[in-house]
JSON list of C-alpha atoms and ligand atoms in Angstrom, two decimals:
[
{"chain": "A", "resi": 1, "resn": "MET", "atom": "CA", "xyz": [31.50, 1.43, 72.72]},
{"chain": "A", "resi": 2, "resn": "SER", "atom": "CA", "xyz": [35.26, 1.14, 72.55]},
{"chain": "A", "resi": 3, "resn": "ASP", "atom": "CA", "xyz": [35.84, 1.59, 68.76]},
{"chain": "A", "resi": 4, "resn": "ASP", "atom": "CA", "xyz": [34.46, 4.60, 66.91]},
{"chain": "A", "resi": 5, "resn": "LYS", "atom": "CA", "xyz": [32.96, 2.82, 63.93]},
{"chain": "A", "resi": 6, "resn": "PRO", "atom": "CA", "xyz": [29.79, 4.64, 63.02]},
{"chain": "A", "resi": 7, "resn": "ILE", "atom": "CA", "xyz": [26.86, 2.55, 63.99]},
{"chain": "A", "resi": 8, "resn": "ILE", "atom": "CA", "xyz": [23.47, 2.99, 62.41]},
{"chain": "A", "resi": 9, "resn": "SER", "atom": "CA", "xyz": [20.49, 2.80, 64.54]},
{"chain": "A", "resi": 10, "resn": "PRO", "atom": "CA", "xyz": [17.76, 0.16, 63.95]},
{"chain": "A", "resi": 11, "resn": "GLU", "atom": "CA", "xyz": [15.51, 2.97, 62.73]},
{"chain": "A", "resi": 12, "resn": "GLN", "atom": "CA", "xyz": [18.04, 4.05, 60.13]},
{"chain": "A", "resi": 13, "resn": "ARG", "atom": "CA", "xyz": [18.55, 0.43, 59.13]},
{"chain": "A", "resi": 14, "resn": "ALA", "atom": "CA", "xyz": [14.80, -0.03, 58.62]},
{"chain": "A", "resi": 15, "resn": "ALA", "atom": "CA", "xyz": [14.68, 3.16, 56.53]},
{"chain": "A", "resi": 16, "resn": "TYR", "atom": "CA", "xyz": [17.53, 1.90, 54.35]},
{"chain": "A", "resi": 17, "resn": "ASP", "atom": "CA", "xyz": [15.74, -1.39, 53.84]},
{"chain": "A", "resi": 18, "resn": "ARG", "atom": "CA", "xyz": [12.56, 0.36, 52.79]},
{"chain": "A", "resi": 19, "resn": "VAL", "atom": "CA", "xyz": [14.41, 2.52, 50.25]},
{"chain": "A", "resi": 20, "resn": "ASN", "atom": "CA", "xyz": [16.25, -0.53, 48.99]},
{"chain": "A", "resi": 21, "resn": "THR", "atom": "CA", "xyz": [13.06, -2.54, 48.48]},
{"chain": "A", "resi": 22, "resn": "MET", "atom": "CA", "xyz": [11.48, 0.40, 46.67]},
{"chain": "A", "resi": 23, "resn": "LEU", "atom": "CA", "xyz": [14.44, 0.73, 44.30]},
{"chain": "A", "resi": 24, "resn": "ASN", "atom": "CA", "xyz": [14.31, -3.01, 43.56]},
{"chain": "A", "resi": 25, "resn": "ARG", "atom": "CA", "xyz": [10.64, -2.75, 42.62]},
{"chain": "A", "resi": 26, "resn": "LEU", "atom": "CA", "xyz": [11.27, 0.30, 40.42]},
{"chain": "A", "resi": 27, "resn": "THR", "atom": "CA", "xyz": [14.04, -1.63, 38.63]},
{"chain": "A", "resi": 28, "resn": "LEU", "atom": "CA", "xyz": [11.66, -4.53, 37.99]},
{"chain": "A", "resi": 29, "resn": "VAL", "atom": "CA", "xyz": [9.01, -2.18, 36.60]},
{"chain": "A", "resi": 30, "resn": "ALA", "atom": "CA", "xyz": [11.58, -0.44, 34.36]},
{"chain": "A", "resi": 31, "resn": "VAL", "atom": "CA", "xyz": [12.83, -3.76, 33.01]},
{"chain": "A", "resi": 32, "resn": "GLY", "atom": "CA", "xyz": [9.23, -4.78, 32.34]},
{"chain": "A", "resi": 33, "resn": "ILE", "atom": "CA", "xyz": [8.56, -1.59, 30.38]},
{"chain": "A", "resi": 34, "resn": "VAL", "atom": "CA", "xyz": [11.72, -2.07, 28.31]},
{"chain": "A", "resi": 35, "resn": "VAL", "atom": "CA", "xyz": [10.72, -5.66, 27.49]},
{"chain": "A", "resi": 36, "resn": "VAL", "atom": "CA", "xyz": [7.24, -4.53, 26.34]},
{"chain": "A", "resi": 37, "resn": "VAL", "atom": "CA", "xyz": [8.63, -1.67, 24.24]},
{"chain": "A", "resi": 38, "resn": "VAL", "atom": "CA", "xyz": [11.24, -3.87, 22.57]},
{"chain": "A", "resi": 39, "resn": "THR", "atom": "CA", "xyz": [8.64, -6.57, 21.86]},
{"chain": "A", "resi": 40, "resn": "LEU", "atom": "CA", "xyz": [6.34, -4.00, 20.24]},
{"chain": "A", "resi": 41, "resn": "MET", "atom": "CA", "xyz": [9.24, -2.71, 18.16]},
{"chain": "A", "resi": 42, "resn": "PHE", "atom": "CA", "xyz": [9.87, -6.12, 16.69]},
{"chain": "A", "resi": 43, "resn": "PHE", "atom": "CA", "xyz": [6.24, -7.25, 16.47]},
{"chain": "A", "resi": 44, "resn": "PRO", "atom": "CA", "xyz": [4.21, -4.13, 15.73]},
{"chain": "A", "resi": 45, "resn": "GLN", "atom": "CA", "xyz": [1.21, -6.27, 14.87]},
{"chain": "A", "resi": 46, "resn": "GLY", "atom": "CA", "xyz": [1.42, -8.03, 18.20]},
{"chain": "A", "resi": 47, "resn": "LEU", "atom": "CA", "xyz": [2.52, -11.57, 18.71]},
{"chain": "A", "resi": 48, "resn": "ASP", "atom": "CA", "xyz": [0.75, -13.33, 15.88]},
{"chain": "A", "resi": 49, "resn": "LEU", "atom": "CA", "xyz": [0.37, -16.91, 16.88]},
{"chain": "A", "resi": 50, "resn": "GLY", "atom": "CA", "xyz": [-1.79, -17.77, 13.89]},
{"chain": "A", "resi": 51, "resn": "THR", "atom": "CA", "xyz": [-5.51, -18.33, 13.83]},
{"chain": "A", "resi": 52, "resn": "ALA", "atom": "CA", "xyz": [-7.57, -21.26, 12.69]},
{"chain": "A", "resi": 53, "resn": "ASP", "atom": "CA", "xyz": [-8.54, -19.29, 9.57]},
{"chain": "A", "resi": 54, "resn": "GLN", "atom": "CA", "xyz": [-4.95, -18.75, 8.52]},
{"chain": "A", "resi": 55, "resn": "VAL", "atom": "CA", "xyz": [-4.12, -22.39, 8.94]},
{"chain": "A", "resi": 56, "resn": "ALA", "atom": "CA", "xyz": [-7.11, -23.38, 6.85]},
{"chain": "A", "resi": 57, "resn": "ALA", "atom": "CA", "xyz": [-6.20, -20.82, 4.16]},
{"chain": "A", "resi": 58, "resn": "THR", "atom": "CA", "xyz": [-2.69, -22.19, 3.72]},
{"chain": "A", "resi": 59, "resn": "GLU", "atom": "CA", "xyz": [-3.93, -25.76, 3.62]},
{"chain": "A", "resi": 60, "resn": "VAL", "atom": "CA", "xyz": [-6.54, -25.09, 0.95]},
{"chain": "A", "resi": 61, "resn": "PRO", "atom": "CA", "xyz": [-5.07, -22.53, -1.46]},
{"chain": "A", "resi": 62, "resn": "GLU", "atom": "CA", "xyz": [-7.87, -20.92, -3.42]},
{"chain": "A", "resi": 63, "resn": "VAL", "atom": "CA", "xyz": [-6.39, -20.96, -6.89]},
{"chain": "A", "resi": 64, "resn": "ASP", "atom": "CA", "xyz": [-8.71, -20.62, -9.81]},
{"chain": "A", "resi": 65, "resn": "PRO", "atom": "CA", "xyz": [-7.44, -23.12, -12.39]},
{"chain": "A", "resi": 66, "resn": "LEU", "atom": "CA", "xyz": [-8.43, -20.71, -15.17]},
{"chain": "A", "resi": 67, "resn": "GLU", "atom": "CA", "xyz": [-6.66, -17.77, -13.59]},
{"chain": "A", "resi": 68, "resn": "GLU", "atom": "CA", "xyz": [-3.39, -18.25, -15.42]},
{"chain": "A", "resi": 69, "resn": "GLY", "atom": "CA", "xyz": [-5.02, -19.64, -18.49]},
{"chain": "A", "resi": 70, "resn": "ILE", "atom": "CA", "xyz": [-6.34, -18.56, -21.81]},
{"chain": "A", "resi": 71, "resn": "VAL", "atom": "CA", "xyz": [-10.04, -18.93, -22.46]},
{"chain": "A", "resi": 72, "resn": "ASP", "atom": "CA", "xyz": [-11.60, -18.29, -25.85]},
{"chain": "A", "resi": 73, "resn": "GLY", "atom": "CA", "xyz": [-8.46, -16.52, -27.05]},
{"chain": "A", "resi": 74, "resn": "ILE", "atom": "CA", "xyz": [-8.38, -14.14, -24.09]},
{"chain": "A", "resi": 75, "resn": "HIS", "atom": "CA", "xyz": [-5.69, -14.21, -21.44]},
{"chain": "A", "resi": 76, "resn": "VAL", "atom": "CA", "xyz": [-7.98, -14.27, -18.44]},
{"chain": "A", "resi": 77, "resn": "GLU", "atom": "CA", "xyz": [-5.73, -12.49, -15.98]},
{"chain": "A", "resi": 78, "resn": "THR", "atom": "CA", "xyz": [-5.01, -9.44, -18.13]},
{"chain": "A", "resi": 79, "resn": "GLY", "atom": "CA", "xyz": [-7.91, -9.54, -20.57]},
{"chain": "A", "resi": 80, "resn": "PHE", "atom": "CA", "xyz": [-5.52, -9.29, -23.52]},
{"chain": "A", "resi": 81, "resn": "VAL", "atom": "CA", "xyz": [-6.46, -10.91, -26.81]},
{"chain": "A", "resi": 82, "resn": "VAL", "atom": "CA", "xyz": [-3.93, -13.66, -27.39]},
{"chain": "A", "resi": 83, "resn": "ASP", "atom": "CA", "xyz": [-2.33, -12.93, -30.74]},
{"chain": "A", "resi": 84, "resn": "GLU", "atom": "CA", "xyz": [1.10, -12.10, -32.09]},
{"chain": "A", "resi": 85, "resn": "GLY", "atom": "CA", "xyz": [2.83, -9.64, -29.77]},
{"chain": "A", "resi": 86, "resn": "TRP", "atom": "CA", "xyz": [0.48, -10.00, -26.83]},
{"chain": "A", "resi": 87, "resn": "GLU", "atom": "CA", "xyz": [3.24, -11.18, -24.54]},
{"chain": "A", "resi": 88, "resn": "LEU", "atom": "CA", "xyz": [5.31, -8.10, -25.41]},
{"chain": "A", "resi": 89, "resn": "VAL", "atom": "CA", "xyz": [2.31, -5.97, -24.54]},
{"chain": "A", "resi": 90, "resn": "ARG", "atom": "CA", "xyz": [1.84, -7.82, -21.28]},
{"chain": "A", "resi": 91, "resn": "ALA", "atom": "CA", "xyz": [5.53, -7.43, -20.44]},
{"chain": "A", "resi": 92, "resn": "ASN", "atom": "CA", "xyz": [5.73, -3.73, -21.32]},
{"chain": "A", "resi": 93, "resn": "CYS", "atom": "CA", "xyz": [2.29, -2.34, -20.65]},
{"chain": "A", "resi": 94, "resn": "THR", "atom": "CA", "xyz": [1.25, -3.72, -17.28]},
{"chain": "A", "resi": 95, "resn": "ALA", "atom": "CA", "xyz": [4.26, -2.63, -15.22]},
{"chain": "A", "resi": 96, "resn": "CYS", "atom": "CA", "xyz": [2.79, 0.72, -14.17]},
{"chain": "A", "resi": 97, "resn": "HIS", "atom": "CA", "xyz": [-0.95, 0.29, -14.50]},
{"chain": "A", "resi": 98, "resn": "SER", "atom": "CA", "xyz": [-3.61, -2.30, -14.98]},
{"chain": "A", "resi": 99, "resn": "SER", "atom": "CA", "xyz": [-3.98, -4.01, -18.32]},
{"chain": "A", "resi": 100, "resn": "LYS", "atom": "CA", "xyz": [-7.56, -2.70, -18.20]},
{"chain": "A", "resi": 101, "resn": "LEU", "atom": "CA", "xyz": [-6.26, 0.77, -18.98]},
{"chain": "A", "resi": 102, "resn": "VAL", "atom": "CA", "xyz": [-5.01, -0.68, -22.25]},
{"chain": "A", "resi": 103, "resn": "THR", "atom": "CA", "xyz": [-7.93, -2.97, -23.09]},
{"chain": "A", "resi": 104, "resn": "GLN", "atom": "CA", "xyz": [-10.53, -0.30, -22.32]},
{"chain": "A", "resi": 105, "resn": "ASN", "atom": "CA", "xyz": [-8.95, 2.17, -24.72]},
{"chain": "A", "resi": 106, "resn": "ARG", "atom": "CA", "xyz": [-9.48, 2.36, -28.46]},
{"chain": "A", "resi": 107, "resn": "ALA", "atom": "CA", "xyz": [-7.28, 4.11, -30.99]},
{"chain": "A", "resi": 108, "resn": "ASP", "atom": "CA", "xyz": [-5.77, 3.66, -34.39]},
{"chain": "A", "resi": 109, "resn": "ARG", "atom": "CA", "xyz": [-2.05, 3.05, -34.81]},
{"chain": "A", "resi": 110, "resn": "ALA", "atom": "CA", "xyz": [-1.23, 6.75, -34.71]},
{"chain": "A", "resi": 111, "resn": "GLY", "atom": "CA", "xyz": [-3.35, 7.20, -31.62]},
{"chain": "A", "resi": 112, "resn": "TRP", "atom": "CA", "xyz": [-1.59, 4.36, -29.81]},
{"chain": "A", "resi": 113, "resn": "GLU", "atom": "CA", "xyz": [1.74, 5.74, -30.89]},
{"chain": "A", "resi": 114, "resn": "SER", "atom": "CA", "xyz": [0.95, 9.15, -29.46]},
{"chain": "A", "resi": 115, "resn": "MET", "atom": "CA", "xyz": [-0.19, 7.59, -26.16]},
{"chain": "A", "resi": 116, "resn": "ILE", "atom": "CA", "xyz": [3.10, 5.73, -25.98]},
{"chain": "A", "resi": 117, "resn": "ARG", "atom": "CA", "xyz": [5.01, 8.96, -26.76]},
{"chain": "A", "resi": 118, "resn": "TRP", "atom": "CA", "xyz": [3.04, 10.74, -24.05]},
{"chain": "A", "resi": 119, "resn": "MET", "atom": "CA", "xyz": [3.94, 8.06, -21.52]},
{"chain": "A", "resi": 120, "resn": "GLN", "atom": "CA", "xyz": [7.56, 8.17, -22.60]},
{"chain": "A", "resi": 121, "resn": "GLU", "atom": "CA", "xyz": [7.70, 11.94, -22.26]},
{"chain": "A", "resi": 122, "resn": "THR", "atom": "CA", "xyz": [5.81, 12.29, -19.02]},
{"chain": "A", "resi": 123, "resn": "GLN", "atom": "CA", "xyz": [5.58, 8.90, -17.29]},
{"chain": "A", "resi": 124, "resn": "LYS", "atom": "CA", "xyz": [9.07, 7.45, -17.73]},
{"chain": "A", "resi": 125, "resn": "LEU", "atom": "CA", "xyz": [7.96, 4.75, -20.14]},
{"chain": "A", "resi": 126, "resn": "TRP", "atom": "CA", "xyz": [11.09, 3.23, -21.60]},
{"chain": "A", "resi": 127, "resn": "ASP", "atom": "CA", "xyz": [12.14, 3.04, -25.24]},
{"chain": "A", "resi": 128, "resn": "LEU", "atom": "CA", "xyz": [10.34, 0.04, -26.69]},
{"chain": "A", "resi": 129, "resn": "GLY", "atom": "CA", "xyz": [13.00, -0.41, -29.36]},
{"chain": "A", "resi": 130, "resn": "GLU", "atom": "CA", "xyz": [12.36, -2.98, -32.05]},
{"chain": "A", "resi": 131, "resn": "ASN", "atom": "CA", "xyz": [9.32, -4.23, -30.12]},
{"chain": "A", "resi": 132, "resn": "GLU", "atom": "CA", "xyz": [7.47, -0.98, -30.71]},
{"chain": "A", "resi": 133, "resn": "PRO", "atom": "CA", "xyz": [6.15, -1.79, -34.21]},
{"chain": "A", "resi": 134, "resn": "ILE", "atom": "CA", "xyz": [5.00, -5.22, -33.00]},
{"chain": "A", "resi": 135, "resn": "ILE", "atom": "CA", "xyz": [3.25, -3.65, -30.02]},
{"chain": "A", "resi": 136, "resn": "LEU", "atom": "CA", "xyz": [1.68, -0.96, -32.19]},
{"chain": "A", "resi": 137, "resn": "ASP", "atom": "CA", "xyz": [0.47, -3.55, -34.72]},
{"chain": "A", "resi": 138, "resn": "TYR", "atom": "CA", "xyz": [-1.08, -5.57, -31.95]},
{"chain": "A", "resi": 139, "resn": "LEU", "atom": "CA", "xyz": [-2.79, -2.57, -30.33]},
{"chain": "A", "resi": 140, "resn": "ALA", "atom": "CA", "xyz": [-4.04, -1.16, -33.62]},
{"chain": "A", "resi": 141, "resn": "LYS", "atom": "CA", "xyz": [-5.42, -4.54, -34.64]},
{"chain": "A", "resi": 142, "resn": "HIS", "atom": "CA", "xyz": [-7.20, -5.52, -31.44]},
{"chain": "A", "resi": 143, "resn": "TYR", "atom": "CA", "xyz": [-7.97, -2.19, -29.81]},
{"chain": "A", "resi": 144, "resn": "ALA", "atom": "CA", "xyz": [-8.95, -0.16, -32.81]},
{"chain": "A", "resi": 145, "resn": "PRO", "atom": "CA", "xyz": [-11.71, 2.45, -32.71]},
{"chain": "A", "resi": 146, "resn": "GLN", "atom": "CA", "xyz": [-15.12, 0.83, -32.80]},
{"chain": "A", "resi": 147, "resn": "ARG", "atom": "CA", "xyz": [-17.98, 1.84, -34.96]},
{"chain": "A", "resi": 148, "resn": "LYS", "atom": "CA", "xyz": [-19.81, 4.72, -33.35]},
{"chain": "A", "resi": 149, "resn": "GLY", "atom": "CA", "xyz": [-22.80, 3.40, -31.44]},
{"chain": "A", "resi": 150, "resn": "ARG", "atom": "CA", "xyz": [-24.82, 6.56, -31.96]},
{"chain": "A", "resi": 151, "resn": "ARG", "atom": "CA", "xyz": [-25.48, 8.57, -35.05]},
{"chain": "A", "resi": 152, "resn": "ALA", "atom": "CA", "xyz": [-23.75, 11.89, -35.35]},
{"chain": "A", "resi": 153, "resn": "ARG", "atom": "CA", "xyz": [-25.43, 14.89, -33.80]},
{"chain": "A", "resi": 154, "resn": "LEU", "atom": "CA", "xyz": [-28.01, 16.49, -36.07]},
{"chain": "A", "resi": 155, "resn": "THR", "atom": "CA", "xyz": [-27.13, 19.86, -37.53]},
{"chain": "A", "resi": 156, "resn": "HIS", "atom": "CA", "xyz": [-28.96, 22.31, -39.78]},
{"chain": "A", "resi": 157, "resn": "ILE", "atom": "CA", "xyz": [-32.32, 21.66, -38.34]},
{"chain": "A", "resi": 158, "resn": "GLU", "atom": "CA", "xyz": [-35.16, 24.06, -38.57]},
{"chain": "A", "resi": 159, "resn": "TRP", "atom": "CA", "xyz": [-36.61, 24.00, -35.11]},
{"chain": "A", "resi": 160, "resn": "TYR", "atom": "CA", "xyz": [-40.19, 24.96, -34.60]},
{"chain": "A", "resi": 161, "resn": "GLU", "atom": "CA", "xyz": [-42.28, 25.87, -31.61]},
{"chain": "A", "resi": 162, "resn": "LEU", "atom": "CA", "xyz": [-44.56, 23.19, -30.26]},
{"chain": "A", "resi": 163, "resn": "GLU", "atom": "CA", "xyz": [-48.16, 24.32, -30.05]},
{"chain": "A", "resi": 164, "resn": "PRO", "atom": "CA", "xyz": [-49.43, 24.11, -26.49]},
{"chain": "B", "resi": 1, "resn": "LIG", "atom": "C1", "xyz": [6.51, 3.59, -16.90]},
{"chain": "B", "resi": 1, "resn": "LIG", "atom": "C2", "xyz": [5.13, 3.41, -16.56]},
{"chain": "B", "resi": 1, "resn": "LIG", "atom": "C3", "xyz": [4.18, 3.04, -17.68]},
{"chain": "B", "resi": 1, "resn": "LIG", "atom": "C4", "xyz": [4.29, 2.01, -18.57]},
{"chain": "B", "resi": 1, "resn": "LIG", "atom": "C5", "xyz": [5.37, 0.97, -18.63]},
{"chain": "B", "resi": 1, "resn": "LIG", "atom": "C6", "xyz": [3.13, 2.09, -19.42]},
{"chain": "B", "resi": 1, "resn": "LIG", "atom": "N1", "xyz": [2.34, 3.12, -19.03]},
{"chain": "B", "resi": 1, "resn": "LIG", "atom": "FE1", "xyz": [0.54, 3.56, -19.80]},
{"chain": "B", "resi": 1, "resn": "LIG", "atom": "N2", "xyz": [0.32, 5.04, -18.44]},
{"chain": "B", "resi": 1, "resn": "LIG", "atom": "C7", "xyz": [1.21, 5.33, -17.44]},
{"chain": "B", "resi": 1, "resn": "LIG", "atom": "C8", "xyz": [0.63, 6.34, -16.58]},
{"chain": "B", "resi": 1, "resn": "LIG", "atom": "C9", "xyz": [1.29, 6.92, -15.33]},
{"chain": "B", "resi": 1, "resn": "LIG", "atom": "C10", "xyz": [-0.65, 6.62, -17.09]},
{"chain": "B", "resi": 1, "resn": "LIG", "atom": "C11", "xyz": [-1.68, 7.55, -16.54]},
{"chain": "B", "resi": 1, "resn": "LIG", "atom": "C12", "xyz": [-2.48, 6.71, -15.58]},
{"chain": "B", "resi": 1, "resn": "LIG", "atom": "C13", "xyz": [-3.69, 7.38, -15.08]},
{"chain": "B", "resi": 1, "resn": "LIG", "atom": "O1", "xyz": [-4.13, 8.37, -15.66]},
{"chain": "B", "resi": 1, "resn": "LIG", "atom": "O2", "xyz": [-4.22, 6.87, -14.08]},
{"chain": "B", "resi": 1, "resn": "LIG", "atom": "C14", "xyz": [-0.81, 5.78, -18.26]},
{"chain": "B", "resi": 1, "resn": "LIG", "atom": "C15", "xyz": [-1.95, 5.77, -19.04]},
{"chain": "B", "resi": 1, "resn": "LIG", "atom": "C16", "xyz": [-2.16, 4.91, -20.08]},
{"chain": "B", "resi": 1, "resn": "LIG", "atom": "C17", "xyz": [-3.36, 4.90, -20.90]},
{"chain": "B", "resi": 1, "resn": "LIG", "atom": "C18", "xyz": [-4.57, 5.80, -20.71]},
{"chain": "B", "resi": 1, "resn": "LIG", "atom": "C19", "xyz": [-4.30, 7.02, -21.54]},
{"chain": "B", "resi": 1, "resn": "LIG", "atom": "C20", "xyz": [-5.45, 7.96, -21.51]},
{"chain": "B", "resi": 1, "resn": "LIG", "atom": "O3", "xyz": [-5.44, 8.87, -22.34]},
{"chain": "B", "resi": 1, "resn": "LIG", "atom": "O4", "xyz": [-6.35, 7.79, -20.68]},
{"chain": "B", "resi": 1, "resn": "LIG", "atom": "C21", "xyz": [-3.20, 3.94, -21.82]},
{"chain": "B", "resi": 1, "resn": "LIG", "atom": "C22", "xyz": [-4.18, 3.53, -22.89]},
{"chain": "B", "resi": 1, "resn": "LIG", "atom": "C23", "xyz": [-1.91, 3.35, -21.60]},
{"chain": "B", "resi": 1, "resn": "LIG", "atom": "N3", "xyz": [-1.29, 3.96, -20.54]},
{"chain": "B", "resi": 1, "resn": "LIG", "atom": "C24", "xyz": [-1.38, 2.35, -22.39]},
{"chain": "B", "resi": 1, "resn": "LIG", "atom": "C25", "xyz": [-0.11, 1.82, -22.21]},
{"chain": "B", "resi": 1, "resn": "LIG", "atom": "C26", "xyz": [0.50, 0.89, -23.12]},
{"chain": "B", "resi": 1, "resn": "LIG", "atom": "C27", "xyz": [-0.13, 0.37, -24.39]},
{"chain": "B", "resi": 1, "resn": "LIG", "atom": "C28", "xyz": [1.70, 0.58, -22.59]},
{"chain": "B", "resi": 1, "resn": "LIG", "atom": "C29", "xyz": [2.75, -0.33, -23.18]},
{"chain": "B", "resi": 1, "resn": "LIG", "atom": "C30", "xyz": [3.34, 0.09, -24.42]},
{"chain": "B", "resi": 1, "resn": "LIG", "atom": "C31", "xyz": [1.85, 1.33, -21.34]},
{"chain": "B", "resi": 1, "resn": "LIG", "atom": "N4", "xyz": [0.72, 2.08, -21.16]},
{"chain": "B", "resi": 1, "resn": "LIG", "atom": "C32", "xyz": [2.94, 1.26, -20.49]},
{"chain": "B", "resi": 1, "resn": "LIG", "atom": "C33", "xyz": [2.44, 4.78, -17.25]},
{"chain": "B", "resi": 1, "resn": "LIG", "atom": "C34", "xyz": [2.93, 3.71, -17.95]}
]
């Protein structure tokens, strides 16, 4: 031993190697975790490679030929009666809710007007401008109050006790 370079013993060398190997494995595991986390970030639903069902669905689109159409004067998709102004009603009255909310309601012109005012005051319905009278005419014509199905409640009746 002429020079005084520090020399590590074979035992120390072996210990170093063990630590080194361990650190390498930890690095591999850490990289693996990062890869999984990043993959999940970009594909939260998992790696969707497509299923047989999806392929079949895109090949055979299930489109009802009547869906966009008009049958017996009714626009099938919305249920609106097709008459003057119906497209204005479709354009203005189905943005926030279903057309069913319109077609299931009945009111005279004043009633429809007050519903529109209520929506304008509380639901951010826009100003219908010059379309408003056309829309009101349409609604009052096709969604007017129907004849009452039941007679009015009886009043002024002299009730009597049933004999047992
Ligand atoms: C900016 C959104 C918006 C637009 C556009 C809109 N509405 Fe509404 N409307 C609403 C909201 C919100 C309600 C309440 C819904 C509920 O109660 O679920 C409503 C409720 C209704 C109701 C039910 C009222 C009741 O008393 O039950 C009718 C009828 C109606 N709207 C008709 C129309 C008509 C006709 C038009 C077109 C002129 C129209 N809506 C356009 C927001 C809108």
